[in-house]
Structure formats: C-alpha cells, structure tokens
Amino acid sequence: MAWDEWEQLKAEAAERRSTGMQLNQLPPDGGSGGGGPNKTSYGDLKVGQDDLAAIGDRAFQLFDKLGKQGRVADASTGSAASDLKTQGFALGGALERVDQQWEKQLTSLIDACAHISNHMEFSGKVHQGDEYHVVGQVSSIATLDQGFDENPANPEGR
C-alpha cells in the first residue's frame, strides 16, 4: 500500500470518527436509549460499592439476629409438644408440626440472608474488577489511537 493511500484512509476514518464509540453518554434526545417517543424514561440503574455493602451488611445483621433469636422459642415449643404427646394430648402432635414448620421456614430465611450477604460482597468485588478492566481497555485504545495519528515522516504532527 502506498503512503498516499494510507494517508487517504486515515483522513476518511477521521471524518467518520464523529459517529464512533461514545462512553458514559445518553443519546442526543436525552432518553435512556430503550424507549420510543411515547415512553417515559426513568434513567439508568446505578449501584455503587457503598450501596452493595449496605445491603450485604443489613442481610448479615438479619442473618445473625434470626440465628440467635429465631430459635429461642423453638426449644421450649419442642419440649412442650413432646410433653403433650407423652400425656396423650392431640395438641402435642399439632404443636410438633408447627415447630417443624417454624424451623424449616426459619432455616430457609437464614440461608437466604446468608446468600444475599455473600452475593453482595461478591458482586461488589466483581464489578470493581470489571471497572478496572474497562478503564484499562479504554486507556489502551486511546494509546493505540495516538499511534495512528503519528506520522513517521513528521514526528511533531505538522
């Protein structure tokens, strides 16, 4: 390829650059890009590290309280159910069934709180890693782009 042809291709690419990639910017109409002319735009979803950490912290606090306080009545209920059954009361079996259901639901809720807490911590780390990756990629694109603007015949860009 001749040098003049290369220069022509670069000039054409520079003309098309105005329609190139745009980051962190809304479309010119101010919408979020997802709605048509009859749709209302509510903006982009944004979540920061502090938000994820707060959700994870609250989930952990609930996990901790449920684990400690949710089973306080459980021991006495189980004991009462056993005593009633031993004495021949039908209520003992029903109370035992309530106790089993309580434990099953409590365990499910505690597990869900632990999952939320762990997931928020994991999500924060993943998104932070993604952010570093994107910044690195965009920075390398800018560096590469500078290389195309350099002219070895005229290093000062004149």
CSV table of C-alpha atoms in Angstrom, one decimal:
chain,number,residue,atom,x,y,z
A,1,MET,CA,0.0,0.0,0.0
A,2,ALA,CA,1.4,3.4,-1.0
A,3,TRP,CA,1.9,6.1,1.7
A,4,ASP,CA,-0.6,8.4,0.0
A,5,GLU,CA,-3.3,5.7,0.0
A,6,TRP,CA,-2.6,5.2,3.8
A,7,GLU,CA,-3.0,8.9,4.4
A,8,GLN,CA,-6.3,8.9,2.5
A,9,LEU,CA,-7.6,6.0,4.5
A,10,LYS,CA,-6.7,7.8,7.8
A,11,ALA,CA,-8.4,11.0,6.6
A,12,GLU,CA,-11.6,9.1,5.8
A,13,ALA,CA,-11.5,7.3,9.1
A,14,ALA,CA,-11.1,10.7,10.9
A,15,GLU,CA,-14.2,12.0,9.1
A,16,ARG,CA,-16.2,9.0,10.3
A,17,ARG,CA,-14.9,9.4,13.8
A,18,SER,CA,-17.7,11.7,14.9
A,19,THR,CA,-20.0,8.7,14.7
A,20,GLY,CA,-17.7,6.4,16.6
A,21,MET,CA,-17.9,5.0,20.1
A,22,GLN,CA,-19.3,7.2,22.9
A,23,LEU,CA,-18.9,6.2,26.6
A,24,ASN,CA,-21.0,7.4,29.6
A,25,GLN,CA,-23.3,9.5,27.4
A,26,LEU,CA,-27.0,9.5,26.8
A,27,PRO,CA,-28.4,9.7,23.2
A,28,PRO,CA,-28.9,13.3,22.0
A,29,ASP,CA,-32.6,13.2,22.7
A,30,GLY,CA,-31.9,12.8,26.4
A,31,GLY,CA,-33.6,9.4,26.7
A,32,SER,CA,-32.1,6.3,28.1
A,33,GLY,CA,-31.9,4.6,24.7
A,34,GLY,CA,-34.6,2.0,25.5
A,35,GLY,CA,-37.8,3.9,24.9
A,36,GLY,CA,-39.5,5.3,22.0
A,37,PRO,CA,-41.2,8.7,21.6
A,38,ASN,CA,-44.2,7.6,23.7
A,39,LYS,CA,-42.3,6.0,26.5
A,40,THR,CA,-41.2,7.7,29.7
A,41,SER,CA,-37.5,7.5,30.6
A,42,TYR,CA,-36.5,6.9,34.2
A,43,GLY,CA,-32.7,6.9,33.7
A,44,ASP,CA,-30.1,4.3,34.2
A,45,LEU,CA,-29.8,1.9,37.1
A,46,LYS,CA,-26.7,2.8,39.2
A,47,VAL,CA,-25.4,0.9,42.1
A,48,GLY,CA,-22.2,1.8,43.9
A,49,GLN,CA,-19.9,-0.1,46.2
A,50,ASP,CA,-21.5,1.6,49.3
A,51,ASP,CA,-25.0,0.5,48.2
A,52,LEU,CA,-23.9,-3.1,47.8
A,53,ALA,CA,-22.0,-3.1,51.1
A,54,ALA,CA,-25.1,-1.6,52.9
A,55,ILE,CA,-27.4,-4.3,51.5
A,56,GLY,CA,-24.9,-7.0,52.4
A,57,ASP,CA,-24.4,-5.6,55.9
A,58,ARG,CA,-28.2,-5.5,56.6
A,59,ALA,CA,-28.6,-9.0,55.3
A,60,PHE,CA,-25.8,-10.2,57.6
A,61,GLN,CA,-27.4,-8.4,60.6
A,62,LEU,CA,-30.7,-10.1,59.8
A,63,PHE,CA,-28.9,-13.5,59.4
A,64,ASP,CA,-27.3,-13.0,62.8
A,65,LYS,CA,-30.4,-12.0,64.7
A,66,LEU,CA,-32.5,-14.7,63.2
A,67,GLY,CA,-29.9,-17.3,64.0
A,68,LYS,CA,-29.8,-16.2,67.7
A,69,GLN,CA,-33.3,-15.1,68.4
A,70,GLY,CA,-35.4,-17.1,66.0
A,71,ARG,CA,-34.7,-20.4,67.8
A,72,VAL,CA,-35.3,-19.1,71.4
A,73,ALA,CA,-38.9,-20.2,71.4
A,74,ASP,CA,-38.1,-23.2,69.3
A,75,ALA,CA,-36.6,-25.2,72.2
A,76,SER,CA,-39.5,-24.6,74.6
A,77,THR,CA,-42.0,-25.4,71.8
A,78,GLY,CA,-40.4,-28.7,71.0
A,79,SER,CA,-40.3,-29.6,74.7
A,80,ALA,CA,-44.0,-28.6,75.2
A,81,ALA,CA,-45.0,-30.6,72.1
A,82,SER,CA,-43.2,-33.7,73.4
A,83,ASP,CA,-44.7,-33.4,76.9
A,84,LEU,CA,-48.2,-33.0,75.4
A,85,LYS,CA,-47.8,-36.0,73.2
A,86,THR,CA,-46.5,-38.2,76.1
A,87,GLN,CA,-49.6,-37.3,78.1
A,88,GLY,CA,-51.9,-38.3,75.2
A,89,PHE,CA,-53.0,-34.9,74.0
A,90,ALA,CA,-53.6,-34.5,70.3
A,91,LEU,CA,-52.4,-30.9,70.6
A,92,GLY,CA,-48.9,-32.3,71.1
A,93,GLY,CA,-48.7,-33.6,67.5
A,94,ALA,CA,-50.1,-30.4,66.1
A,95,LEU,CA,-47.6,-28.3,68.1
A,96,GLU,CA,-44.8,-30.5,67.0
A,97,ARG,CA,-45.8,-30.0,63.4
A,98,VAL,CA,-45.9,-26.2,63.9
A,99,ASP,CA,-42.4,-26.4,65.5
A,100,GLN,CA,-41.1,-28.4,62.5
A,101,GLN,CA,-42.6,-25.9,60.0
A,102,TRP,CA,-41.1,-23.0,62.0
A,103,GLU,CA,-37.7,-24.5,61.9
A,104,LYS,CA,-38.0,-25.2,58.2
A,105,GLN,CA,-39.1,-21.7,57.4
A,106,LEU,CA,-36.5,-20.1,59.7
A,107,THR,CA,-33.7,-22.1,58.2
A,108,SER,CA,-34.8,-21.1,54.7
A,109,LEU,CA,-34.9,-17.4,55.7
A,110,ILE,CA,-31.5,-17.6,57.4
A,111,ASP,CA,-30.0,-19.3,54.3
A,112,ALA,CA,-31.5,-16.6,52.1
A,113,CYS,CA,-30.0,-13.8,54.2
A,114,ALA,CA,-26.6,-15.5,54.1
A,115,HIS,CA,-26.9,-15.9,50.3
A,116,ILE,CA,-27.8,-12.2,49.9
A,117,SER,CA,-24.9,-11.1,52.2
A,118,ASN,CA,-22.4,-13.2,50.3
A,119,HIS,CA,-23.7,-12.3,46.9
A,120,MET,CA,-23.5,-8.5,47.6
A,121,GLU,CA,-19.9,-8.9,48.7
A,122,PHE,CA,-19.1,-11.0,45.7
A,123,SER,CA,-20.9,-8.6,43.3
A,124,GLY,CA,-19.0,-5.6,44.7
A,125,LYS,CA,-15.7,-7.3,44.0
A,126,VAL,CA,-16.7,-8.5,40.5
A,127,HIS,CA,-18.0,-5.1,39.5
A,128,GLN,CA,-14.8,-3.4,40.8
A,129,GLY,CA,-12.7,-5.8,38.8
A,130,ASP,CA,-14.9,-5.1,35.7
A,131,GLU,CA,-14.4,-1.4,36.2
A,132,TYR,CA,-10.6,-1.7,36.3
A,133,HIS,CA,-10.8,-3.9,33.2
A,134,VAL,CA,-12.9,-1.4,31.2
A,135,VAL,CA,-10.7,1.5,32.2
A,136,GLY,CA,-7.6,-0.4,31.1
A,137,GLN,CA,-9.2,-1.3,27.8
A,138,VAL,CA,-10.3,2.2,27.1
A,139,SER,CA,-6.9,3.6,28.1
A,140,SER,CA,-5.1,1.1,25.7
A,141,ILE,CA,-7.5,2.1,22.9
A,142,ALA,CA,-6.6,5.8,23.4
A,143,THR,CA,-2.9,4.9,23.3
A,144,LEU,CA,-3.3,2.8,20.2
A,145,ASP,CA,-5.3,5.6,18.6
A,146,GLN,CA,-2.4,8.0,19.2
A,147,GLY,CA,-0.1,5.7,17.3
A,148,PHE,CA,-2.3,6.0,14.2
A,149,ASP,CA,-2.1,9.8,14.5
A,150,GLU,CA,1.7,9.8,14.4
A,151,ASN,CA,3.4,10.4,11.1
A,152,PRO,CA,6.9,8.9,11.0
A,153,ALA,CA,7.8,11.4,8.3
A,154,ASN,CA,6.7,14.3,10.5
A,155,PRO,CA,7.1,13.3,14.2
A,156,GLU,CA,5.8,16.6,15.5
A,157,GLY,CA,2.4,16.1,13.8
A,158,ARG,CA,2.8,19.1,11.4
